[in-house]
Amino acid sequence: MQFFKVKTVEETFALIDEKISKIKETEVRALDESLHSILAEDIKADENVPGFDRSTVDGYAVIARDTYGSSESMPGFLNVTGEIHMGEVAVKPVGRGEAINVPTGGMLPPGSDSVLMIEHCEEIGGLLNTYKQIAPGENVIRSGEDIRIGEVLLTAGTKLRPQELGALAALGISEVKVYRKLKAAYLSSGDEIVPFETKTLETGQIRDINYLTVKGLANEWDIELMYGGITGDDYQEFASKARELYQQVDCLILSGGSSVGTKDYTTEVIQSLGAPGVFVHGISIKPGKPTILAVADGKPVIGLPGHPASAMIIFKLFGEQIFRRLKGEKKEQKPERIFARIVKNIASSAGRSDYIRVRLEKKDGEWWAEPIIGKSGLITTLVKSDGIVEIISEKEGISQGDYVPVILTR
């Protein structure tokens, strides 16, 4: 069997997107068991989050203009007229010249438009000394500011990360419709291959370490992997075992026997499983050129090179993309960790490390990180983010165009 025309990496990815379709079966899964699942439908908010105006800090609910002109040297004065406890409905309003003590997350009382942080004031005998002026809306999250009723929060194809689970929980959602968990099978071939547990090797024998690397990656991607064992260099044995496994799973992974040689049966076996068959036989990549990708009656089949390094690299590159397509995950063209250029200046205080949520966008062949501006209490800033930029404590900010490390959160 000779190689078909060798494909480039880019051509291979394009063919995977063209040939592999998502599974149709879905299931309803409990939210706390849905990490890394793929949504099968859009999620629309049926309530506001938060459901009431609330404080983002410990402090005093005030009317912002009552603090104008306040400073350390020239403090203002307000009458403290009450206190709001966590979980308590705020009924008593704040009037001009008044302040009510409120905890982080506490309900904002009527009439108040902002909260003065406890660090910037001092209560003495019912009188509040204000040492800083604040603006309307400062240290406050308004009802619906995080998630608004009727808003499409998440779309079908979204992978549920911890932050998506948190956002769904905030809406009171306890179960979600997702695509069912995928099941794959792995089969090694070769007279020289022996189980990885083998303590003593005979001359020429090789332990089946590819199984463990493939299994490790599959488990990281939330794929259940069935081990089909090892077959010798016998076409009938190999074909029979491959057919048996193929009928039980969503994707079949074969290791070894993908290069050109008289004992390499992988291509013939794959072709025998169903139409349309092989669409990649050889990729312009090193290591990993002798790679086979196919679709047999709707199911993908992956023929990995036997060399462990090649097998792992190929499976990481192309196996992950195949499984993402099968899962119904929205296509992403974003890397796992990168250096990106920052879109705008960001100030930071020396002596403190700041972590800024960012959205990634590719412009002119470079990744750019755009800060997602929002209050710390908004979980949707995490949902919208692709990563986090760290500004180390020794720096007093970063400038537009600087290269910054992005810790990816996808």
mmCIF file of C-alpha atoms in Angstrom:
data_model
loop_
_atom_site.group_PDB
_atom_site.id
_atom_site.type_symbol
_atom_site.label_atom_id
_atom_site.label_comp_id
_atom_site.label_asym_id
_atom_site.label_seq_id
_atom_site.Cartn_x
_atom_site.Cartn_y
_atom_site.Cartn_z
ATOM 1 C CA MET A 1 0.000 0.000 0.000
ATOM 2 C CA GLN A 2 1.506 3.320 -1.057
ATOM 3 C CA PHE A 3 0.841 6.698 0.535
ATOM 4 C CA PHE A 4 -1.907 8.782 -0.894
ATOM 5 C CA LYS A 5 -0.915 12.383 -1.579
ATOM 6 C CA VAL A 6 0.584 13.683 1.657
ATOM 7 C CA LYS A 7 -1.511 16.446 3.255
ATOM 8 C CA THR A 8 -0.266 19.555 4.982
ATOM 9 C CA VAL A 9 -1.216 20.188 8.597
ATOM 10 C CA GLU A 10 -3.605 22.924 7.483
ATOM 11 C CA GLU A 11 -5.218 20.643 4.886
ATOM 12 C CA THR A 12 -5.592 17.923 7.511
ATOM 13 C CA PHE A 13 -7.401 20.219 9.954
ATOM 14 C CA ALA A 14 -9.662 21.446 7.131
ATOM 15 C CA LEU A 15 -10.504 17.864 6.149
ATOM 16 C CA ILE A 16 -11.300 16.963 9.764
ATOM 17 C CA ASP A 17 -13.733 19.897 9.941
ATOM 18 C CA GLU A 18 -15.264 18.810 6.641
ATOM 19 C CA LYS A 19 -15.523 15.071 7.286
ATOM 20 C CA ILE A 20 -16.305 14.773 11.010
ATOM 21 C CA SER A 21 -19.810 15.576 12.267
ATOM 22 C CA LYS A 22 -21.101 15.895 15.807
ATOM 23 C CA ILE A 23 -23.011 13.052 17.391
ATOM 24 C CA LYS A 24 -26.779 13.501 17.554
ATOM 25 C CA GLU A 25 -27.524 11.895 20.927
ATOM 26 C CA THR A 26 -28.007 14.214 23.891
ATOM 27 C CA GLU A 27 -28.796 13.729 27.549
ATOM 28 C CA VAL A 28 -29.895 15.776 30.530
ATOM 29 C CA ARG A 29 -27.150 15.904 33.132
ATOM 30 C CA ALA A 30 -27.022 17.330 36.646
ATOM 31 C CA LEU A 31 -25.163 20.640 36.659
ATOM 32 C CA ASP A 32 -22.643 19.464 39.261
ATOM 33 C CA GLU A 33 -21.762 16.524 36.994
ATOM 34 C CA SER A 34 -21.485 18.537 33.776
ATOM 35 C CA LEU A 35 -17.921 19.857 33.882
ATOM 36 C CA HIS A 36 -16.356 19.741 30.365
ATOM 37 C CA SER A 37 -19.672 18.694 28.804
ATOM 38 C CA ILE A 38 -20.843 20.421 25.622
ATOM 39 C CA LEU A 39 -24.162 22.261 25.671
ATOM 40 C CA ALA A 40 -26.718 20.939 23.196
ATOM 41 C CA GLU A 41 -28.974 24.005 23.351
ATOM 42 C CA ASP A 42 -28.877 27.729 24.025
ATOM 43 C CA ILE A 43 -29.366 28.863 27.619
ATOM 44 C CA LYS A 44 -31.552 31.955 28.046
ATOM 45 C CA ALA A 45 -31.813 33.727 31.384
ATOM 46 C CA ASP A 46 -35.281 33.753 32.933
ATOM 47 C CA GLU A 47 -34.285 36.051 35.790
ATOM 48 C CA ASN A 48 -31.912 38.881 36.557
ATOM 49 C CA VAL A 49 -28.563 38.262 38.250
ATOM 50 C CA PRO A 50 -28.265 39.710 40.742
ATOM 51 C CA GLY A 51 -31.940 39.949 41.533
ATOM 52 C CA PHE A 52 -31.431 43.131 43.565
ATOM 53 C CA ASP A 53 -29.021 46.064 43.789
ATOM 54 C CA ARG A 54 -26.179 45.031 46.077
ATOM 55 C CA SER A 55 -22.875 46.187 47.496
ATOM 56 C CA THR A 56 -19.552 44.811 46.263
ATOM 57 C CA VAL A 57 -17.667 45.914 49.396
ATOM 58 C CA ASP A 58 -18.042 46.258 53.136
ATOM 59 C CA GLY A 59 -18.973 49.874 53.759
ATOM 60 C CA TYR A 60 -21.769 52.392 53.969
ATOM 61 C CA ALA A 61 -24.603 52.942 51.510
ATOM 62 C CA VAL A 62 -24.754 56.646 50.727
ATOM 63 C CA ILE A 63 -25.846 59.202 48.164
ATOM 64 C CA ALA A 64 -22.670 59.845 46.172
ATOM 65 C CA ARG A 65 -23.009 63.621 45.995
ATOM 66 C CA ASP A 66 -22.982 63.743 49.827
ATOM 67 C CA THR A 67 -19.335 62.622 49.666
ATOM 68 C CA TYR A 68 -18.165 65.239 47.154
ATOM 69 C CA GLY A 69 -15.197 67.185 48.448
ATOM 70 C CA SER A 70 -14.323 64.627 51.113
ATOM 71 C CA SER A 71 -10.614 63.967 51.695
ATOM 72 C CA GLU A 72 -8.221 62.855 54.409
ATOM 73 C CA SER A 73 -7.529 66.465 55.332
ATOM 74 C CA MET A 74 -11.118 67.708 54.901
ATOM 75 C CA PRO A 75 -13.515 64.866 55.796
ATOM 76 C CA GLY A 76 -17.252 65.048 55.283
ATOM 77 C CA PHE A 77 -19.803 63.987 57.871
ATOM 78 C CA LEU A 78 -22.905 61.784 57.545
ATOM 79 C CA ASN A 79 -25.379 60.438 60.070
ATOM 80 C CA VAL A 80 -25.405 56.637 60.377
ATOM 81 C CA THR A 81 -29.075 55.677 60.515
ATOM 82 C CA GLY A 82 -28.961 51.871 60.424
ATOM 83 C CA GLU A 83 -27.375 48.617 59.315
ATOM 84 C CA ILE A 84 -28.241 46.007 56.685
ATOM 85 C CA HIS A 85 -27.426 42.352 57.476
ATOM 86 C CA MET A 86 -26.640 39.664 54.880
ATOM 87 C CA GLY A 87 -29.831 38.175 53.460
ATOM 88 C CA GLU A 88 -31.937 40.986 54.904
ATOM 89 C CA VAL A 89 -34.333 42.982 52.740
ATOM 90 C CA ALA A 90 -33.398 46.658 52.869
ATOM 91 C CA VAL A 91 -36.531 48.672 53.598
ATOM 92 C CA LYS A 92 -35.354 51.802 55.319
ATOM 93 C CA PRO A 93 -34.244 54.406 52.740
ATOM 94 C CA VAL A 94 -31.106 56.525 52.775
ATOM 95 C CA GLY A 95 -31.816 60.259 52.819
ATOM 96 C CA ARG A 96 -29.565 63.240 52.164
ATOM 97 C CA GLY A 97 -26.756 63.421 54.690
ATOM 98 C CA GLU A 98 -27.325 59.818 55.823
ATOM 99 C CA ALA A 99 -25.476 56.507 55.619
ATOM 100 C CA ILE A 100 -26.418 52.893 56.332
ATOM 101 C CA ASN A 101 -23.852 50.180 57.072
ATOM 102 C CA VAL A 102 -23.941 47.373 54.484
ATOM 103 C CA PRO A 103 -21.775 44.211 54.030
ATOM 104 C CA THR A 104 -20.327 42.834 50.803
ATOM 105 C CA GLY A 105 -23.240 41.295 48.891
ATOM 106 C CA GLY A 106 -25.812 43.057 51.050
ATOM 107 C CA MET A 107 -28.888 44.702 49.526
ATOM 108 C CA LEU A 108 -28.562 48.377 48.698
ATOM 109 C CA PRO A 109 -31.197 50.372 50.588
ATOM 110 C CA PRO A 110 -33.664 52.601 48.689
ATOM 111 C CA GLY A 111 -32.362 56.072 47.899
ATOM 112 C CA SER A 112 -28.690 55.069 47.928
ATOM 113 C CA ASP A 113 -26.695 55.094 44.703
ATOM 114 C CA SER A 114 -23.236 54.024 45.896
ATOM 115 C CA VAL A 115 -21.251 52.462 48.733
ATOM 116 C CA LEU A 116 -18.293 54.081 50.501
ATOM 117 C CA MET A 117 -15.679 51.443 51.399
ATOM 118 C CA ILE A 118 -15.090 50.969 55.102
ATOM 119 C CA GLU A 119 -11.392 51.762 54.526
ATOM 120 C CA HIS A 120 -12.318 55.274 53.400
ATOM 121 C CA CYS A 121 -14.473 56.294 56.351
ATOM 122 C CA GLU A 122 -14.742 56.051 60.120
ATOM 123 C CA GLU A 123 -17.829 55.809 62.314
ATOM 124 C CA ILE A 124 -17.614 57.614 65.639
ATOM 125 C CA GLY A 125 -20.665 57.724 67.866
ATOM 126 C CA GLY A 126 -23.189 57.452 65.054
ATOM 127 C CA LEU A 127 -21.365 60.018 62.904
ATOM 128 C CA LEU A 128 -19.547 58.838 59.766
ATOM 129 C CA ASN A 129 -16.379 60.671 58.798
ATOM 130 C CA THR A 130 -15.904 60.341 55.024
ATOM 131 C CA TYR A 131 -12.322 60.581 53.748
ATOM 132 C CA LYS A 132 -12.932 60.077 50.023
ATOM 133 C CA GLN A 133 -15.475 61.211 47.457
ATOM 134 C CA ILE A 134 -17.111 58.552 45.284
ATOM 135 C CA ALA A 135 -19.169 58.529 42.097
ATOM 136 C CA PRO A 136 -22.737 57.301 41.594
ATOM 137 C CA GLY A 137 -22.728 53.530 41.046
ATOM 138 C CA GLU A 138 -19.351 53.036 42.706
ATOM 139 C CA ASN A 139 -18.992 49.726 44.595
ATOM 140 C CA VAL A 140 -22.499 48.688 43.554
ATOM 141 C CA ILE A 141 -23.838 45.995 41.207
ATOM 142 C CA ARG A 142 -27.295 46.809 39.899
ATOM 143 C CA SER A 143 -30.054 44.241 39.438
ATOM 144 C CA GLY A 144 -29.486 42.496 36.099
ATOM 145 C CA GLU A 145 -26.052 44.033 35.598
ATOM 146 C CA ASP A 146 -24.389 40.607 35.528
ATOM 147 C CA ILE A 147 -27.074 38.643 33.667
ATOM 148 C CA ARG A 148 -30.258 40.226 32.325
ATOM 149 C CA ILE A 149 -33.555 38.384 31.951
ATOM 150 C CA GLY A 150 -34.083 37.254 28.345
ATOM 151 C CA GLU A 151 -30.349 37.336 27.565
ATOM 152 C CA VAL A 152 -28.809 34.320 25.798
ATOM 153 C CA LEU A 153 -26.097 33.541 28.317
ATOM 154 C CA LEU A 154 -24.560 30.485 26.618
ATOM 155 C CA THR A 155 -25.021 29.051 23.138
ATOM 156 C CA ALA A 156 -25.158 25.439 21.975
ATOM 157 C CA GLY A 157 -21.679 24.040 21.498
ATOM 158 C CA THR A 158 -20.226 25.804 24.544
ATOM 159 C CA LYS A 159 -17.857 23.731 26.658
ATOM 160 C CA LEU A 160 -18.871 24.006 30.301
ATOM 161 C CA ARG A 161 -15.895 25.242 32.290
ATOM 162 C CA PRO A 162 -16.107 25.963 36.029
ATOM 163 C CA GLN A 163 -17.109 29.585 35.322
ATOM 164 C CA GLU A 164 -19.998 28.532 33.055
ATOM 165 C CA LEU A 165 -21.243 26.171 35.767
ATOM 166 C CA GLY A 166 -21.152 29.080 38.221
ATOM 167 C CA ALA A 167 -23.105 31.336 35.887
ATOM 168 C CA LEU A 168 -25.753 28.648 35.346
ATOM 169 C CA ALA A 169 -25.995 28.031 39.083
ATOM 170 C CA ALA A 170 -26.574 31.765 39.579
ATOM 171 C CA LEU A 171 -29.713 31.370 37.445
ATOM 172 C CA GLY A 172 -30.961 28.480 39.569
ATOM 173 C CA ILE A 173 -30.311 25.950 36.799
ATOM 174 C CA SER A 174 -29.653 22.503 38.238
ATOM 175 C CA GLU A 175 -29.469 20.392 35.070
ATOM 176 C CA VAL A 176 -28.493 20.964 31.465
ATOM 177 C CA LYS A 177 -29.004 19.328 28.089
ATOM 178 C CA VAL A 178 -25.619 18.229 26.757
ATOM 179 C CA TYR A 179 -24.185 15.903 24.158
ATOM 180 C CA ARG A 180 -23.612 12.474 25.647
ATOM 181 C CA LYS A 181 -20.145 11.382 26.701
ATOM 182 C CA LEU A 182 -18.065 9.906 23.908
ATOM 183 C CA LYS A 183 -16.590 6.428 23.942
ATOM 184 C CA ALA A 184 -13.487 5.428 22.000
ATOM 185 C CA ALA A 185 -11.480 2.228 21.652
ATOM 186 C CA TYR A 186 -7.732 1.706 21.317
ATOM 187 C CA LEU A 187 -6.087 -1.263 19.590
ATOM 188 C CA SER A 188 -2.357 -1.913 19.160
ATOM 189 C CA SER A 189 -0.864 -4.118 16.461
ATOM 190 C CA GLY A 190 2.533 -5.660 15.927
ATOM 191 C CA ASP A 191 4.301 -8.923 16.761
ATOM 192 C CA GLU A 192 6.878 -6.954 18.748
ATOM 193 C CA ILE A 193 4.335 -5.160 21.004
ATOM 194 C CA VAL A 194 3.740 -6.514 24.520
ATOM 195 C CA PRO A 195 1.620 -5.190 27.426
ATOM 196 C CA PHE A 196 3.180 -2.241 29.217
ATOM 197 C CA GLU A 197 3.108 -4.201 32.496
ATOM 198 C CA THR A 198 5.622 -6.711 31.088
ATOM 199 C CA LYS A 199 8.551 -6.835 33.523
ATOM 200 C CA THR A 200 11.187 -8.510 31.354
ATOM 201 C CA LEU A 201 11.423 -7.957 27.618
ATOM 202 C CA GLU A 202 12.596 -10.526 25.114
ATOM 203 C CA THR A 203 14.939 -9.322 22.389
ATOM 204 C CA GLY A 204 13.016 -7.106 19.958
ATOM 205 C CA GLN A 205 9.958 -6.638 22.151
ATOM 206 C CA ILE A 206 8.475 -3.187 22.863
ATOM 207 C CA ARG A 207 6.079 -2.268 25.658
ATOM 208 C CA ASP A 208 2.758 -0.770 24.575
ATOM 209 C CA ILE A 209 3.280 2.666 26.082
ATOM 210 C CA ASN A 210 1.147 4.305 23.381
ATOM 211 C CA TYR A 211 -1.933 3.007 25.146
ATOM 212 C CA LEU A 212 -1.125 4.997 28.285
ATOM 213 C CA THR A 213 -0.369 8.247 26.450
ATOM 214 C CA VAL A 214 -3.511 7.928 24.341
ATOM 215 C CA LYS A 215 -5.597 7.034 27.388
ATOM 216 C CA GLY A 216 -4.162 9.964 29.361
ATOM 217 C CA LEU A 217 -5.036 12.463 26.641
ATOM 218 C CA ALA A 218 -8.473 10.931 26.071
ATOM 219 C CA ASN A 219 -9.253 11.170 29.782
ATOM 220 C CA GLU A 220 -8.159 14.823 29.803
ATOM 221 C CA TRP A 221 -10.707 15.427 27.049
ATOM 222 C CA ASP A 222 -13.442 13.631 29.011
ATOM 223 C CA ILE A 223 -13.474 10.635 26.648
ATOM 224 C CA GLU A 224 -14.103 7.100 27.916
ATOM 225 C CA LEU A 225 -11.445 4.832 26.386
ATOM 226 C CA MET A 226 -11.841 1.071 25.948
ATOM 227 C CA TYR A 227 -8.646 -0.955 25.698
ATOM 228 C CA GLY A 228 -8.779 -3.506 22.892
ATOM 229 C CA GLY A 229 -5.436 -5.116 23.655
ATOM 230 C CA ILE A 230 -2.711 -6.105 21.187
ATOM 231 C CA THR A 231 -2.927 -8.097 17.961
ATOM 232 C CA GLY A 232 -0.066 -9.639 16.039
ATOM 233 C CA ASP A 233 0.855 -8.985 12.420
ATOM 234 C CA ASP A 234 -2.000 -11.069 11.104
ATOM 235 C CA TYR A 235 -4.571 -9.423 8.860
ATOM 236 C CA GLN A 236 -7.538 -11.585 9.860
ATOM 237 C CA GLU A 237 -6.886 -11.223 13.599
ATOM 238 C CA PHE A 238 -6.337 -7.466 13.296
ATOM 239 C CA ALA A 239 -9.406 -6.935 11.089
ATOM 240 C CA SER A 240 -11.661 -9.055 13.295
ATOM 241 C CA LYS A 241 -10.665 -7.256 16.495
ATOM 242 C CA ALA A 242 -10.895 -3.813 14.869
ATOM 243 C CA ARG A 243 -14.406 -4.606 13.589
ATOM 244 C CA GLU A 244 -15.506 -5.827 17.040
ATOM 245 C CA LEU A 245 -14.290 -2.637 18.741
ATOM 246 C CA TYR A 246 -15.543 -0.335 15.979
ATOM 247 C CA GLN A 247 -19.112 -1.543 16.508
ATOM 248 C CA GLN A 248 -19.041 -0.543 20.212
ATOM 249 C CA VAL A 249 -17.647 2.977 20.109
ATOM 250 C CA ASP A 250 -17.820 6.448 18.549
ATOM 251 C CA CYS A 251 -14.182 6.471 17.413
ATOM 252 C CA LEU A 252 -11.613 3.744 16.822
ATOM 253 C CA ILE A 253 -7.905 4.396 17.435
ATOM 254 C CA LEU A 254 -5.347 2.035 15.932
ATOM 255 C CA SER A 255 -1.674 2.204 16.849
ATOM 256 C CA GLY A 256 1.107 0.855 14.619
ATOM 257 C CA GLY A 257 1.061 -0.447 11.085
ATOM 258 C CA SER A 258 0.428 2.881 9.368
ATOM 259 C CA SER A 259 3.656 3.112 7.363
ATOM 260 C CA VAL A 260 4.468 1.472 4.048
ATOM 261 C CA GLY A 261 5.451 -2.171 4.393
ATOM 262 C CA THR A 262 4.383 -5.713 3.620
ATOM 263 C CA LYS A 263 3.067 -6.333 7.154
ATOM 264 C CA ASP A 264 1.199 -3.006 7.514
ATOM 265 C CA TYR A 265 -2.495 -3.816 7.245
ATOM 266 C CA THR A 266 -4.002 -0.749 8.899
ATOM 267 C CA THR A 267 -5.168 0.956 5.709
ATOM 268 C CA GLU A 268 -6.823 -2.180 4.380
ATOM 269 C CA VAL A 269 -8.495 -2.859 7.722
ATOM 270 C CA ILE A 270 -9.826 0.699 7.963
ATOM 271 C CA GLN A 271 -11.114 0.583 4.388
ATOM 272 C CA SER A 272 -12.973 -2.623 5.257
ATOM 273 C CA LEU A 273 -14.889 -0.955 8.102
ATOM 274 C CA GLY A 274 -17.099 1.215 5.920
ATOM 275 C CA ALA A 275 -17.407 4.088 3.468
ATOM 276 C CA PRO A 276 -16.117 6.610 2.561
ATOM 277 C CA GLY A 277 -12.895 5.376 4.191
ATOM 278 C CA VAL A 278 -9.459 6.972 4.338
ATOM 279 C CA PHE A 279 -9.203 10.711 3.671
ATOM 280 C CA VAL A 280 -5.660 11.289 4.983
ATOM 281 C CA HIS A 281 -2.776 8.862 4.533
ATOM 282 C CA GLY A 282 0.369 10.780 5.367
ATOM 283 C CA ILE A 283 0.805 14.268 6.820
ATOM 284 C CA SER A 284 3.634 16.677 6.108
ATOM 285 C CA ILE A 285 4.785 16.766 9.722
ATOM 286 C CA LYS A 286 7.780 15.545 11.712
ATOM 287 C CA PRO A 287 7.397 13.373 13.676
ATOM 288 C CA GLY A 288 4.218 11.637 12.579
ATOM 289 C CA LYS A 289 4.162 11.532 8.789
ATOM 290 C CA PRO A 290 2.646 7.999 8.532
ATOM 291 C CA THR A 291 -0.750 8.954 9.935
ATOM 292 C CA ILE A 292 -4.107 7.677 8.700
ATOM 293 C CA LEU A 293 -7.443 9.405 9.252
ATOM 294 C CA ALA A 294 -10.717 7.978 8.013
ATOM 295 C CA VAL A 295 -14.479 7.981 8.381
ATOM 296 C CA ALA A 296 -16.250 4.635 8.247
ATOM 297 C CA ASP A 297 -20.044 4.863 8.125
ATOM 298 C CA GLY A 298 -19.982 8.124 10.080
ATOM 299 C CA LYS A 299 -17.435 7.069 12.695
ATOM 300 C CA PRO A 300 -13.893 8.476 12.665
ATOM 301 C CA VAL A 301 -10.952 6.076 12.677
ATOM 302 C CA ILE A 302 -7.451 7.223 13.625
ATOM 303 C CA GLY A 303 -4.371 5.281 12.564
ATOM 304 C CA LEU A 304 -1.454 6.441 14.706
ATOM 305 C CA PRO A 305 2.222 5.867 13.968
ATOM 306 C CA GLY A 306 3.821 3.236 16.197
ATOM 307 C CA HIS A 307 6.618 5.463 17.482
ATOM 308 C CA PRO A 308 5.537 6.767 20.919
ATOM 309 C CA ALA A 309 6.592 10.394 20.387
ATOM 310 C CA SER A 310 4.932 10.502 16.973
ATOM 311 C CA ALA A 311 1.763 8.841 18.259
ATOM 312 C CA MET A 312 1.365 11.287 21.147
ATOM 313 C CA ILE A 313 2.014 14.397 19.055
ATOM 314 C CA ILE A 314 -0.360 13.281 16.309
ATOM 315 C CA PHE A 315 -3.090 12.320 18.757
ATOM 316 C CA LYS A 316 -2.738 15.608 20.610
ATOM 317 C CA LEU A 317 -2.898 17.642 17.414
ATOM 318 C CA PHE A 318 -5.513 15.837 15.373
ATOM 319 C CA GLY A 319 -7.228 13.476 17.811
ATOM 320 C CA GLU A 320 -8.327 16.376 19.991
ATOM 321 C CA GLN A 321 -9.776 18.199 16.985
ATOM 322 C CA ILE A 322 -11.654 15.064 15.896
ATOM 323 C CA PHE A 323 -13.172 14.630 19.352
ATOM 324 C CA ARG A 324 -14.133 18.290 19.561
ATOM 325 C CA ARG A 325 -16.013 17.908 16.293
ATOM 326 C CA LEU A 326 -17.702 14.724 17.527
ATOM 327 C CA LYS A 327 -18.696 16.384 20.802
ATOM 328 C CA GLY A 328 -20.387 19.280 19.032
ATOM 329 C CA GLU A 329 -17.994 21.823 20.564
ATOM 330 C CA LYS A 330 -17.906 25.214 18.889
ATOM 331 C CA LYS A 331 -14.826 25.623 16.748
ATOM 332 C CA GLU A 332 -12.068 27.585 18.442
ATOM 333 C CA GLN A 333 -8.849 28.737 16.852
ATOM 334 C CA LYS A 334 -7.188 29.802 20.064
ATOM 335 C CA PRO A 335 -4.075 28.221 21.596
ATOM 336 C CA GLU A 336 -3.769 26.854 25.120
ATOM 337 C CA ARG A 337 -1.194 29.353 26.450
ATOM 338 C CA ILE A 338 0.418 32.266 24.713
ATOM 339 C CA PHE A 339 2.107 35.627 24.848
ATOM 340 C CA ALA A 340 -0.159 38.305 23.456
ATOM 341 C CA ARG A 341 -0.006 42.050 22.951
ATOM 342 C CA ILE A 342 -2.200 44.128 25.207
ATOM 343 C CA VAL A 343 -4.794 46.332 23.508
ATOM 344 C CA LYS A 344 -4.659 49.237 25.946
ATOM 345 C CA ASN A 345 -2.718 50.715 28.841
ATOM 346 C CA ILE A 346 -3.519 49.167 32.229
ATOM 347 C CA ALA A 347 -2.483 50.866 35.434
ATOM 348 C CA SER A 348 -1.442 48.883 38.476
ATOM 349 C CA SER A 349 -0.248 49.637 41.974
ATOM 350 C CA ALA A 350 3.352 48.765 42.791
ATOM 351 C CA GLY A 351 3.663 46.043 45.403
ATOM 352 C CA ARG A 352 0.494 44.254 44.238
ATOM 353 C CA SER A 353 0.017 41.588 41.569
ATOM 354 C CA ASP A 354 -3.044 42.244 39.414
ATOM 355 C CA TYR A 355 -4.857 39.637 37.358
ATOM 356 C CA ILE A 356 -6.818 41.062 34.425
ATOM 357 C CA ARG A 357 -9.379 39.012 32.523
ATOM 358 C CA VAL A 358 -8.917 39.284 28.766
ATOM 359 C CA ARG A 359 -10.507 38.266 25.478
ATOM 360 C CA LEU A 360 -8.158 37.069 22.726
ATOM 361 C CA GLU A 361 -8.344 38.266 19.144
ATOM 362 C CA LYS A 362 -5.994 37.570 16.264
ATOM 363 C CA LYS A 363 -4.938 40.605 14.207
ATOM 364 C CA ASP A 364 -2.401 40.525 11.377
ATOM 365 C CA GLY A 365 -1.057 37.180 12.516
ATOM 366 C CA GLU A 366 -0.605 38.179 16.179
ATOM 367 C CA TRP A 367 -2.681 37.524 19.266
ATOM 368 C CA TRP A 368 -3.983 40.610 21.068
ATOM 369 C CA ALA A 369 -5.441 40.612 24.562
ATOM 370 C CA GLU A 370 -8.367 42.945 25.180
ATOM 371 C CA PRO A 371 -9.145 43.587 28.861
ATOM 372 C CA ILE A 372 -12.704 42.726 29.891
ATOM 373 C CA ILE A 373 -13.768 45.613 32.041
ATOM 374 C CA GLY A 374 -16.238 44.755 34.767
ATOM 375 C CA LYS A 375 -16.711 44.689 38.486
ATOM 376 C CA SER A 376 -15.102 41.863 40.406
ATOM 377 C CA GLY A 377 -18.477 40.353 41.314
ATOM 378 C CA LEU A 378 -19.545 39.729 37.699
ATOM 379 C CA ILE A 379 -19.168 36.051 36.786
ATOM 380 C CA THR A 380 -19.913 36.845 33.134
ATOM 381 C CA THR A 381 -16.519 38.534 32.853
ATOM 382 C CA LEU A 382 -15.061 35.056 33.370
ATOM 383 C CA VAL A 383 -17.446 33.470 30.873
ATOM 384 C CA LYS A 384 -16.479 36.052 28.256
ATOM 385 C CA SER A 385 -12.753 35.730 28.942
ATOM 386 C CA ASP A 386 -10.204 33.522 27.229
ATOM 387 C CA GLY A 387 -7.509 34.053 29.823
ATOM 388 C CA ILE A 388 -5.953 36.113 32.571
ATOM 389 C CA VAL A 389 -3.030 38.522 32.337
ATOM 390 C CA GLU A 390 -0.812 38.854 35.383
ATOM 391 C CA ILE A 391 0.758 42.213 36.203
ATOM 392 C CA ILE A 392 3.512 41.360 38.656
ATOM 393 C CA SER A 393 3.925 43.359 41.834
ATOM 394 C CA GLU A 394 7.151 45.012 40.647
ATOM 395 C CA LYS A 395 5.344 46.688 37.728
ATOM 396 C CA GLU A 396 3.259 49.843 37.790
ATOM 397 C CA GLY A 397 1.080 48.783 34.904
ATOM 398 C CA ILE A 398 1.562 47.735 31.295
ATOM 399 C CA SER A 399 1.468 49.784 28.125
ATOM 400 C CA GLN A 400 -0.504 49.311 24.930
ATOM 401 C CA GLY A 401 1.332 46.931 22.598
ATOM 402 C CA ASP A 402 3.370 45.246 25.355
ATOM 403 C CA TYR A 403 3.715 41.472 25.138
ATOM 404 C CA VAL A 404 2.109 39.903 28.191
ATOM 405 C CA PRO A 405 1.749 36.271 29.334
ATOM 406 C CA VAL A 406 -1.845 35.022 29.149
ATOM 407 C CA ILE A 407 -2.940 32.200 31.445
ATOM 408 C CA LEU A 408 -5.697 30.604 29.378
ATOM 409 C CA THR A 409 -8.979 29.688 31.077
ATOM 410 C CA ARG A 410 -10.751 27.878 28.245
#
